[in-house]
Tab-separated table of C-alpha atoms in Angstrom:
chain	number	residue	atom	x	y	z
Y	988	UNK	CA	13.051	-47.374	25.633
Y	989	UNK	CA	11.362	-47.432	22.191
Y	990	UNK	CA	13.012	-44.264	20.938
Y	991	UNK	CA	16.490	-45.473	21.902
Y	992	UNK	CA	15.771	-48.872	20.375
Y	993	UNK	CA	14.676	-47.337	17.072
Y	994	UNK	CA	17.713	-45.086	16.995
Y	995	UNK	CA	20.073	-48.021	17.026
Y	996	UNK	CA	18.808	-49.080	13.607
Y	997	UNK	CA	18.735	-45.683	11.953
Y	998	UNK	CA	20.940	-44.479	9.158
Y	999	UNK	CA	23.045	-42.755	11.785
Y	1000	UNK	CA	24.239	-45.963	13.277
Y	1001	UNK	CA	23.047	-49.233	11.835
Y	1002	UNK	CA	24.150	-48.322	8.350
Y	1003	UNK	CA	27.406	-46.646	9.403
Y	1004	UNK	CA	28.718	-48.236	12.537
Y	1005	UNK	CA	31.971	-47.187	14.146
Y	1006	UNK	CA	33.953	-49.501	11.951
Y	1007	UNK	CA	32.230	-48.692	8.660
Y	1008	UNK	CA	34.079	-46.895	5.844
Y	1009	UNK	CA	33.743	-43.119	5.793
Y	1010	UNK	CA	32.882	-42.962	2.078
Y	1011	UNK	CA	29.141	-42.635	1.411
Y	1012	UNK	CA	27.545	-42.808	-1.996
Y	1013	UNK	CA	24.475	-40.908	-3.197
Y	1014	UNK	CA	22.142	-43.732	-2.167
Y	1015	UNK	CA	23.583	-43.751	1.332
Y	1016	UNK	CA	23.335	-39.942	1.578
Y	1017	UNK	CA	19.702	-40.100	0.468
Y	1018	UNK	CA	18.975	-42.759	3.071
Y	1019	UNK	CA	20.570	-40.585	5.747
Y	1020	UNK	CA	18.494	-37.596	4.612
Y	1021	UNK	CA	15.283	-39.630	4.761
Y	1022	UNK	CA	16.192	-40.810	8.236
Y	1023	UNK	CA	16.919	-37.244	9.366
Y	1024	UNK	CA	13.533	-36.045	8.125
Y	1025	UNK	CA	11.715	-39.015	9.649
Y	1026	UNK	CA	13.372	-38.514	13.029
Y	1027	UNK	CA	12.761	-34.756	12.893
Y	1028	UNK	CA	9.050	-35.255	12.297
Y	1029	UNK	CA	8.900	-37.793	15.120
Y	1030	UNK	CA	10.711	-35.499	17.541
Y	1031	UNK	CA	8.437	-32.568	16.722
Y	1032	UNK	CA	5.406	-34.762	17.194
Y	1033	UNK	CA	6.675	-35.958	20.554
Y	1034	UNK	CA	6.955	-32.386	21.860
Y	1035	UNK	CA	3.579	-31.368	20.496
Y	1036	UNK	CA	2.903	-28.500	22.907
Y	1037	UNK	CA	6.220	-26.787	22.301
Y	1038	UNK	CA	5.897	-27.393	18.565
Y	1039	UNK	CA	2.473	-25.736	18.458
Y	1040	UNK	CA	3.689	-22.721	20.461
Y	1041	UNK	CA	6.706	-22.298	18.160
Y	1042	UNK	CA	4.526	-22.552	15.051
Y	1043	UNK	CA	2.111	-19.960	16.467
Y	1044	UNK	CA	4.985	-17.568	17.161
Y	1045	UNK	CA	6.357	-17.865	13.632
Y	1046	UNK	CA	2.857	-17.672	12.127
Y	1047	UNK	CA	2.131	-14.421	13.957
Y	1048	UNK	CA	5.474	-12.928	12.929
Y	1049	UNK	CA	5.063	-13.965	9.298
Y	1050	UNK	CA	1.452	-12.771	9.227
Y	1051	UNK	CA	2.565	-9.368	10.511
Y	1052	UNK	CA	5.162	-9.031	7.750
Y	1053	UNK	CA	2.868	-10.288	4.963
Y	1054	UNK	CA	-0.081	-8.181	6.176
Y	1055	UNK	CA	2.094	-5.063	6.254
Y	1056	UNK	CA	3.408	-5.906	2.789
Y	1057	UNK	CA	-0.075	-6.500	1.371
Y	1058	UNK	CA	-1.551	-3.360	2.937
Y	1059	UNK	CA	1.324	-1.243	1.674
Y	1060	UNK	CA	1.152	-2.747	-1.816
Y	1061	UNK	CA	-2.634	-2.385	-2.051
Y	1062	UNK	CA	-2.489	1.227	-0.819
Y	1063	UNK	CA	0.254	1.984	-3.329
Y	1064	UNK	CA	-1.733	0.512	-6.213
Y	1065	UNK	CA	-4.850	2.408	-5.119
Y	1066	UNK	CA	-3.010	5.733	-4.977
Y	1067	UNK	CA	-1.364	5.173	-8.352
Y	1068	UNK	CA	-4.699	4.111	-9.862
Y	1069	UNK	CA	-6.268	7.390	-8.731
Y	1070	UNK	CA	-3.603	9.428	-10.494
Y	1071	UNK	CA	-3.473	7.251	-13.593
Y	1072	UNK	CA	-7.251	7.597	-13.968
Y	1073	UNK	CA	-6.801	11.289	-14.771
Y	1074	UNK	CA	-3.943	10.587	-17.189
Y	1075	UNK	CA	-0.224	11.258	-17.047
Y	1076	UNK	CA	-0.583	14.556	-18.938
Y	1077	UNK	CA	-2.915	16.303	-16.500
Y	1078	UNK	CA	-1.591	19.663	-15.285
Y	1079	UNK	CA	-2.547	21.814	-12.291
Y	1080	UNK	CA	-1.440	25.443	-11.975
Y	1081	UNK	CA	-2.079	26.734	-8.458
Y	1082	UNK	CA	-1.725	30.498	-8.102
Y	1083	UNK	CA	-0.166	32.050	-5.019
Y	1084	UNK	CA	-2.683	34.782	-4.265
Y	1085	UNK	CA	-0.563	36.219	-1.441
Y	1086	UNK	CA	2.282	37.095	-3.786
Y	1087	UNK	CA	0.239	38.422	-6.693
Y	1088	UNK	CA	0.184	42.140	-7.358
Y	1089	UNK	CA	-3.041	41.735	-9.370
Y	1090	UNK	CA	-5.496	38.845	-9.816
Y	1091	UNK	CA	-5.297	36.720	-12.938
Y	1092	UNK	CA	-8.504	37.104	-14.883
Y	1093	UNK	CA	-10.379	34.293	-16.616
Y	1094	UNK	CA	-9.626	35.709	-20.091
Y	1095	UNK	CA	-5.867	35.807	-19.439
Y	1096	UNK	CA	-5.959	32.322	-17.931
Y	1097	UNK	CA	-7.791	30.906	-20.953
Y	1098	UNK	CA	-5.142	32.426	-23.234
Y	1099	UNK	CA	-2.595	29.952	-21.803
Y	1100	UNK	CA	-3.890	27.357	-24.276
Y	1101	UNK	CA	-3.159	29.664	-27.239
Y	1102	UNK	CA	0.162	31.105	-26.081
Y	1103	UNK	CA	2.289	28.131	-27.129
Y	1104	UNK	CA	3.460	27.433	-23.606
Y	1105	UNK	CA	2.914	23.661	-23.720
Y	1106	UNK	CA	-0.739	23.415	-22.710
Y	1107	UNK	CA	-3.285	22.071	-25.172
Y	1108	UNK	CA	-6.400	22.981	-23.203
Y	1109	UNK	CA	-7.046	24.811	-19.953
Y	1110	UNK	CA	-9.934	25.352	-17.545
Y	1111	UNK	CA	-9.465	28.234	-15.080
Y	1112	UNK	CA	-11.262	28.008	-11.736
Y	1113	UNK	CA	-12.036	30.316	-8.864
Y	1114	UNK	CA	-12.626	28.283	-5.709
Y	1115	UNK	CA	-14.149	29.388	-2.428
Y	1116	UNK	CA	-15.762	27.690	0.567
Y	1117	UNK	CA	-18.828	28.419	2.633
Y	1118	UNK	CA	-22.182	27.159	3.861
Y	1119	UNK	CA	-25.069	26.488	1.485
Y	1120	UNK	CA	-28.684	26.687	2.644
Y	1121	UNK	CA	-31.617	25.159	0.782
Y	1122	UNK	CA	-35.084	24.469	2.193
Y	1123	UNK	CA	-33.731	25.028	5.702
Y	1124	UNK	CA	-30.855	22.559	5.224
Y	1125	UNK	CA	-27.330	23.874	5.797
Y	1126	UNK	CA	-24.353	21.996	4.342
Y	1127	UNK	CA	-20.692	22.919	3.793
Y	1128	UNK	CA	-20.017	23.600	0.132
Y	1129	UNK	CA	-17.123	24.345	-2.195
Y	1130	UNK	CA	-18.057	27.174	-4.523
Y	1131	UNK	CA	-16.438	26.736	-7.929
Y	1132	UNK	CA	-16.671	29.393	-10.638
Y	1133	UNK	CA	-15.727	27.854	-13.983
Y	1134	UNK	CA	-16.520	27.733	-17.655
Y	1135	UNK	CA	-17.631	24.752	-19.753
Y	1136	UNK	CA	-13.958	23.770	-20.211
Y	1137	UNK	CA	-14.025	22.294	-16.712
Y	1138	UNK	CA	-16.577	19.662	-17.696
Y	1139	UNK	CA	-14.713	18.822	-20.893
Y	1140	UNK	CA	-11.352	18.308	-19.177
Y	1141	UNK	CA	-12.649	16.392	-16.152
Y	1142	UNK	CA	-15.358	14.527	-18.099
Y	1143	UNK	CA	-17.946	15.512	-15.496
Y	1144	UNK	CA	-21.551	15.425	-16.601
Y	1145	UNK	CA	-24.982	16.330	-15.263
Y	1146	UNK	CA	-27.146	13.472	-14.007
Y	1147	UNK	CA	-30.214	15.725	-14.243
Y	1148	UNK	CA	-30.646	19.144	-15.828
Y	1149	UNK	CA	-27.549	20.669	-17.391
Y	1150	UNK	CA	-24.149	22.141	-16.570
Y	1151	UNK	CA	-23.361	25.856	-16.628
Y	1152	UNK	CA	-22.257	27.400	-19.940
Y	1153	UNK	CA	-20.877	30.689	-21.247
Y	1154	UNK	CA	-24.367	31.690	-22.307
Y	1155	UNK	CA	-25.332	31.941	-18.639
Y	1156	UNK	CA	-23.130	35.021	-18.295
Y	1157	UNK	CA	-23.083	36.426	-14.746
Y	1158	UNK	CA	-26.425	34.813	-13.868
Y	1159	UNK	CA	-26.474	33.012	-10.514
Y	1160	UNK	CA	-27.063	29.541	-11.896
Y	1161	UNK	CA	-25.549	26.516	-10.184
Y	1162	UNK	CA	-25.104	22.821	-10.811
Y	1163	UNK	CA	-24.781	20.994	-7.478
Y	1164	UNK	CA	-22.956	17.820	-6.464
Y	1165	UNK	CA	-24.550	14.569	-5.323
Y	1166	UNK	CA	-23.765	15.063	-1.607
Y	1167	UNK	CA	-25.478	18.444	-1.531
Y	1168	UNK	CA	-28.457	17.039	-3.422
Y	1169	UNK	CA	-28.570	14.120	-0.979
Y	1170	UNK	CA	-28.565	16.420	2.064
Y	1171	UNK	CA	-31.445	18.414	0.585
Y	1172	UNK	CA	-33.336	15.204	-0.218
Y	1173	UNK	CA	-32.970	13.900	3.353
Y	1174	UNK	CA	-34.216	17.201	4.760
Y	1175	UNK	CA	-37.178	17.839	2.436
Y	1176	UNK	CA	-38.095	14.295	1.426
Y	1177	UNK	CA	-37.576	15.008	-2.262
Y	1178	UNK	CA	-34.512	15.577	-4.453
Y	1179	UNK	CA	-33.788	19.124	-5.643
Y	1180	UNK	CA	-35.104	19.874	-9.106
Y	1181	UNK	CA	-34.249	22.433	-11.754
Y	1182	UNK	CA	-35.550	25.802	-10.592
Y	1183	UNK	CA	-34.998	25.239	-6.853
Y	1184	UNK	CA	-32.866	27.782	-5.027
Y	1185	UNK	CA	-29.779	27.428	-2.890
Y	1186	UNK	CA	-28.201	30.253	-0.903
Y	1187	UNK	CA	-24.502	30.738	-0.124
Y	1188	UNK	CA	-23.854	33.833	1.948
Y	1189	UNK	CA	-25.869	36.657	0.401
Y	1190	UNK	CA	-26.024	35.008	-3.041
Y	1191	UNK	CA	-29.154	33.102	-3.978
Y	1192	UNK	CA	-28.466	30.678	-6.816
Y	1193	UNK	CA	-30.916	28.837	-9.035
Y	1194	UNK	CA	-30.229	25.114	-9.486
Y	1195	UNK	CA	-29.982	24.207	-13.183
Y	1196	UNK	CA	-28.656	20.673	-12.763
Y	1197	UNK	CA	-27.175	17.979	-10.544
Y	1198	UNK	CA	-23.785	16.464	-11.229
Y	1199	UNK	CA	-23.359	12.746	-11.594
Y	1200	UNK	CA	-21.284	11.142	-8.844
Y	1201	UNK	CA	-17.698	12.274	-9.423
Y	1202	UNK	CA	-14.584	10.513	-8.050
Y	1203	UNK	CA	-12.150	12.774	-6.236
Y	1204	UNK	CA	-9.428	14.048	-8.544
Y	1205	UNK	CA	-6.273	13.803	-6.398
Y	1206	UNK	CA	-4.505	16.513	-8.375
Y	1207	UNK	CA	-7.249	19.155	-8.254
Y	1208	UNK	CA	-8.183	18.434	-4.639
Y	1209	UNK	CA	-11.819	19.513	-5.027
Y	1210	UNK	CA	-14.613	17.165	-3.983
Y	1211	UNK	CA	-17.165	18.024	-6.645
Y	1212	UNK	CA	-19.803	15.880	-4.931
Y	1213	UNK	CA	-19.851	18.612	-2.270
Y	1214	UNK	CA	-19.517	21.543	-4.649
Y	1215	UNK	CA	-21.752	24.035	-6.418
Y	1216	UNK	CA	-20.411	25.111	-9.809
Y	1217	UNK	CA	-21.435	28.556	-11.067
Y	1218	UNK	CA	-20.543	30.366	-14.326
Y	1219	UNK	CA	-17.101	31.980	-14.422
Y	1220	UNK	CA	-18.638	35.420	-14.949
Y	1221	UNK	CA	-20.563	35.060	-11.687
Y	1222	UNK	CA	-17.431	34.563	-9.555
Y	1223	UNK	CA	-17.493	38.092	-8.123
Y	1224	UNK	CA	-21.119	37.640	-7.047
Y	1225	UNK	CA	-20.516	34.563	-4.857
Y	1226	UNK	CA	-16.907	35.063	-3.712
Y	1227	UNK	CA	-15.063	37.921	-2.017
Y	1228	UNK	CA	-12.457	38.020	-4.806
Y	1229	UNK	CA	-12.464	38.205	-8.573
Y	1230	UNK	CA	-9.592	36.140	-9.852
Y	1231	UNK	CA	-8.508	32.666	-10.855
Y	1232	UNK	CA	-7.171	30.527	-8.001
Y	1233	UNK	CA	-6.121	27.512	-10.059
Y	1234	UNK	CA	-5.976	26.307	-13.644
Y	1235	UNK	CA	-6.232	22.741	-14.853
Y	1236	UNK	CA	-5.079	21.654	-18.282
Y	1237	UNK	CA	-3.515	19.029	-20.519
Y	1238	UNK	CA	0.140	18.930	-21.471
Y	1239	UNK	CA	0.830	19.219	-25.190
Y	1240	UNK	CA	1.953	15.783	-26.491
Y	1241	UNK	CA	5.737	15.599	-26.711
Y	1242	UNK	CA	6.249	18.862	-24.827
Y	1243	UNK	CA	8.787	18.868	-21.984
Y	1244	UNK	CA	6.981	19.329	-18.668
Y	1245	UNK	CA	9.802	21.296	-17.047
Y	1246	UNK	CA	9.940	23.762	-19.938
Y	1247	UNK	CA	6.154	24.103	-19.799
Y	1248	UNK	CA	6.307	24.806	-16.049
Y	1249	UNK	CA	8.903	27.545	-16.510
Y	1250	UNK	CA	6.908	29.235	-19.275
Y	1251	UNK	CA	3.611	29.075	-17.380
Y	1252	UNK	CA	5.171	30.557	-14.237
Y	1253	UNK	CA	6.719	33.355	-16.290
Y	1254	UNK	CA	3.301	34.009	-17.888
Y	1255	UNK	CA	1.602	34.191	-14.481
Y	1256	UNK	CA	4.371	36.418	-13.111
Y	1257	UNK	CA	3.926	38.830	-16.010
Y	1258	UNK	CA	0.109	39.010	-15.898
Y	1259	UNK	CA	-0.190	39.327	-12.112
Y	1260	UNK	CA	2.608	41.893	-11.707
Y	1261	UNK	CA	4.948	39.689	-9.682
Y	1262	UNK	CA	2.670	36.809	-8.738
Y	1263	UNK	CA	3.889	33.227	-8.594
Y	1264	UNK	CA	2.371	29.829	-9.285
Y	1265	UNK	CA	3.007	26.169	-8.528
Y	1266	UNK	CA	2.823	23.884	-11.559
Y	1267	UNK	CA	2.225	20.163	-11.027
Y	1268	UNK	CA	2.059	17.430	-13.679
Y	1269	UNK	CA	0.311	14.166	-12.877
Y	1270	UNK	CA	3.171	12.068	-14.309
Y	1271	UNK	CA	5.597	13.609	-11.811
Y	1272	UNK	CA	3.145	13.113	-8.956
Y	1273	UNK	CA	2.674	9.455	-9.895
Y	1274	UNK	CA	6.432	8.974	-9.749
Y	1275	UNK	CA	6.626	10.727	-6.364
Y	1276	UNK	CA	3.748	8.637	-5.016
Y	1277	UNK	CA	5.519	5.442	-6.078
Y	1278	UNK	CA	8.700	6.529	-4.291
Y	1279	UNK	CA	6.848	7.489	-1.120
Y	1280	UNK	CA	4.799	4.301	-1.032
Y	1281	UNK	CA	7.976	2.278	-1.533
Y	1282	UNK	CA	9.480	3.958	1.534
Y	1283	UNK	CA	6.302	3.290	3.534
Y	1284	UNK	CA	6.424	-0.376	2.521
Y	1285	UNK	CA	9.993	-0.678	3.792
Y	1286	UNK	CA	8.993	0.913	7.102
Y	1287	UNK	CA	5.984	-1.392	7.444
Y	1288	UNK	CA	8.134	-4.439	6.700
Y	1289	UNK	CA	10.674	-3.330	9.304
Y	1290	UNK	CA	7.898	-3.031	11.912
Y	1291	UNK	CA	6.442	-6.422	11.002
Y	1292	UNK	CA	9.888	-8.056	11.085
Y	1293	UNK	CA	10.129	-7.389	14.820
Y	1294	UNK	CA	7.336	-9.920	15.394
Y	1295	UNK	CA	9.130	-12.400	13.157
Y	1296	UNK	CA	12.350	-12.054	15.168
Y	1297	UNK	CA	10.390	-12.745	18.363
Y	1298	UNK	CA	8.999	-15.919	16.764
Y	1299	UNK	CA	12.500	-16.946	15.685
Y	1300	UNK	CA	13.802	-16.522	19.224
Y	1301	UNK	CA	10.980	-18.787	20.349
Y	1302	UNK	CA	12.203	-21.482	17.945
Y	1303	UNK	CA	15.750	-21.088	19.252
Y	1304	UNK	CA	14.605	-21.547	22.841
Y	1305	UNK	CA	12.575	-24.643	21.948
Y	1306	UNK	CA	15.511	-26.187	20.089
Y	1307	UNK	CA	17.943	-25.420	22.909
Y	1308	UNK	CA	15.611	-27.096	25.411
Y	1309	UNK	CA	15.264	-30.036	23.046
Y	1310	UNK	CA	19.044	-30.395	22.738
Y	1311	UNK	CA	19.409	-30.344	26.519
Y	1312	UNK	CA	16.675	-32.918	27.100
Y	1313	UNK	CA	17.977	-35.234	24.371
Y	1314	UNK	CA	21.623	-35.383	25.459
Y	1315	UNK	CA	21.372	-39.107	26.059
Y	1316	UNK	CA	19.850	-39.662	22.629
Y	1317	UNK	CA	22.562	-37.553	20.991
Y	1318	UNK	CA	25.292	-39.422	22.859
Y	1319	UNK	CA	23.849	-42.780	21.805
Y	1320	UNK	CA	23.635	-41.686	18.169
Y	1321	UNK	CA	27.249	-40.520	18.230
Y	1322	UNK	CA	28.336	-43.730	19.934
Y	1323	UNK	CA	26.849	-45.931	17.189
Y	1324	UNK	CA	28.399	-43.882	14.376
Y	1325	UNK	CA	26.387	-40.715	13.729
Y	1326	UNK	CA	28.552	-37.793	12.684
Y	1327	UNK	CA	28.417	-34.312	14.202
Y	1328	UNK	CA	27.228	-32.974	10.851
Y	1329	UNK	CA	24.289	-35.399	10.862
Y	1330	UNK	CA	23.277	-34.332	14.363
Y	1331	UNK	CA	23.501	-30.725	13.251
Y	1332	UNK	CA	21.417	-31.493	10.140
Y	1333	UNK	CA	18.745	-33.205	12.242
Y	1334	UNK	CA	18.277	-30.173	14.501
Y	1335	UNK	CA	18.376	-27.778	11.557
Y	1336	UNK	CA	15.735	-29.881	9.810
Y	1337	UNK	CA	13.476	-29.630	12.856
Y	1338	UNK	CA	13.996	-25.873	12.994
Y	1339	UNK	CA	13.284	-25.420	9.274
Y	1340	UNK	CA	10.151	-27.590	9.540
Y	1341	UNK	CA	8.850	-25.451	12.398
Y	1342	UNK	CA	9.511	-22.202	10.536
Y	1343	UNK	CA	8.159	-23.557	7.229
Y	1344	UNK	CA	4.847	-24.655	8.684
Y	1345	UNK	CA	4.559	-21.470	10.736
Y	1346	UNK	CA	5.398	-19.312	7.716
Y	1347	UNK	CA	2.814	-21.113	5.571
Y	1348	UNK	CA	0.124	-20.442	8.178
Y	1349	UNK	CA	1.327	-16.859	8.558
Y	1350	UNK	CA	1.315	-16.314	4.788
Y	1351	UNK	CA	-2.344	-17.325	4.560
Y	1352	UNK	CA	-3.275	-15.296	7.647
Y	1353	UNK	CA	-1.361	-12.219	6.445
Y	1354	UNK	CA	-3.062	-12.273	3.034
Y	1355	UNK	CA	-6.445	-12.662	4.724
Y	1356	UNK	CA	-5.730	-9.618	6.909
Y	1357	UNK	CA	-4.651	-7.615	3.854
Y	1358	UNK	CA	-7.804	-8.642	1.988
Y	1359	UNK	CA	-10.103	-7.665	4.862
Y	1360	UNK	CA	-8.316	-4.325	5.284
Y	1361	UNK	CA	-8.661	-3.577	1.559
Y	1362	UNK	CA	-12.365	-4.418	1.559
Y	1363	UNK	CA	-13.041	-2.281	4.637
Y	1364	UNK	CA	-11.146	0.614	3.025
Y	1365	UNK	CA	-13.050	0.276	-0.238
Y	1366	UNK	CA	-9.863	-0.568	-2.161
Y	1367	UNK	CA	-9.265	-3.243	-4.737
Y	1368	UNK	CA	-7.192	-6.031	-3.184
Y	1369	UNK	CA	-3.989	-6.733	-5.092
Y	1370	UNK	CA	-1.680	-9.624	-4.179
Y	1371	UNK	CA	1.871	-8.370	-3.753
Y	1372	UNK	CA	4.179	-10.231	-6.181
Y	1373	UNK	CA	6.798	-10.631	-3.467
Y	1374	UNK	CA	4.405	-12.065	-0.849
Y	1375	UNK	CA	4.831	-15.784	-1.626
Y	1376	UNK	CA	8.613	-15.666	-2.312
Y	1377	UNK	CA	9.048	-13.609	0.838
Y	1378	UNK	CA	7.040	-16.124	2.875
Y	1379	UNK	CA	9.180	-19.010	1.610
Y	1380	UNK	CA	12.376	-17.027	2.099
Y	1381	UNK	CA	11.452	-16.110	5.666
Y	1382	UNK	CA	10.821	-19.763	6.492
Y	1383	UNK	CA	14.300	-20.758	5.318
Y	1384	UNK	CA	16.113	-17.781	6.823
Y	1385	UNK	CA	14.404	-17.977	10.219
Y	1386	UNK	CA	14.764	-21.742	10.426
Y	1387	UNK	CA	18.438	-21.770	9.474
Y	1388	UNK	CA	19.452	-18.663	11.398
Y	1389	UNK	CA	17.697	-19.357	14.681
Y	1390	UNK	CA	18.298	-23.092	14.455
Y	1391	UNK	CA	22.037	-22.863	13.775
Y	1392	UNK	CA	23.112	-22.216	17.357
Y	1393	UNK	CA	21.025	-25.008	18.951
Y	1394	UNK	CA	22.171	-27.377	16.169
Y	1395	UNK	CA	25.812	-26.488	16.821
Y	1396	UNK	CA	25.342	-27.027	20.559
Y	1397	UNK	CA	23.774	-30.413	19.935
Y	1398	UNK	CA	26.517	-31.458	17.510
Y	1399	UNK	CA	29.216	-30.481	20.014
Y	1400	UNK	CA	27.939	-32.862	22.701
Y	1401	UNK	CA	30.591	-35.407	23.674
Y	1402	UNK	CA	29.247	-38.981	23.351
Y	1403	UNK	CA	31.050	-40.172	26.495
Y	1404	UNK	CA	29.884	-37.280	28.664
Y	1405	UNK	CA	26.343	-37.590	27.327
Y	1406	UNK	CA	26.165	-41.309	28.095
Y	1407	UNK	CA	27.649	-40.782	31.548
Y	1408	UNK	CA	24.923	-38.212	32.301
Y	1409	UNK	CA	22.110	-40.723	31.620
């Protein structure tokens, strides 16, 4: 038998026969290591079908973990990027209308910037929702009553026409978002122009401009592409209430956000005769988002690890079958001088090779899945810093952990009993 013949001249036996000294120098240890690797590669090649199945199992498990890691990391970076785009000093004051004894007027809300409460600039809003009709086209719309401060703070601008100003007074002028303009264009065959009319409920508004495409501000929560902004003084003409529903602003540099929140809530409580407000600062939300996304990443990794464990069990089964089928080979190696530790090292080497190759394939596949998912979601793909180290670490851990038991079983084979069984 060729395999048995070659084994008799390996570093396990030919170089350390039964009567050879037990001391081995570095050159001898290196020769043994080379022989272990060479034999491991040969054994894996001989059982090609089982090797391929084991590699596929590990590749799928690793790909699941890496894909989950990449998706979680990319989603986290996308969420943080949305908040950081508005700045860490952005503030939202959301009034609780149900608990207010009186509505907060626009004049009182604007005074927040001059009251020394920790806000440099503010833009009060009154927000309602309804259906807008123009040229027979009906689209859902967010009605926003605001002053020119809104456009300064959010850096929104008009693509055509102009935005509403204080000089408009209570006139029913409106600047519409791109989605509303697009719906009107698809219905009439032409884009809305300055002077066209749009109706919301019983209010007929004159279009004075169209907003440029505006990214969603995650703190404000208003999709301005689907909004119609009217002058603050016209709020009572398009909405069933006459009061501010939320205020956006900028935190004064160096001012403590918690102290600002307490003062703003006290101000709202005083001016609404018992009303309350929720104050949110973008810096705090960014920190909360990071914590939540970190938890989601851990959960995703835990789910993906289940597939990796299944792949590791597959390696263990393959190695156990290999140890059983190669009892005669193991007995012959032990008979010509191979130590139990060398037998164990040979089986561990095979296990680590399987998991390393499978993990490398899984790493590439997992990153590809994460990239495709990011592109389909419209996100910017970001490689997770821990992806490559985790892939390498999984290869070593899975190979050593799931290969330890089969290696120990193989090393414990008695040479005499193994040779008798042939």
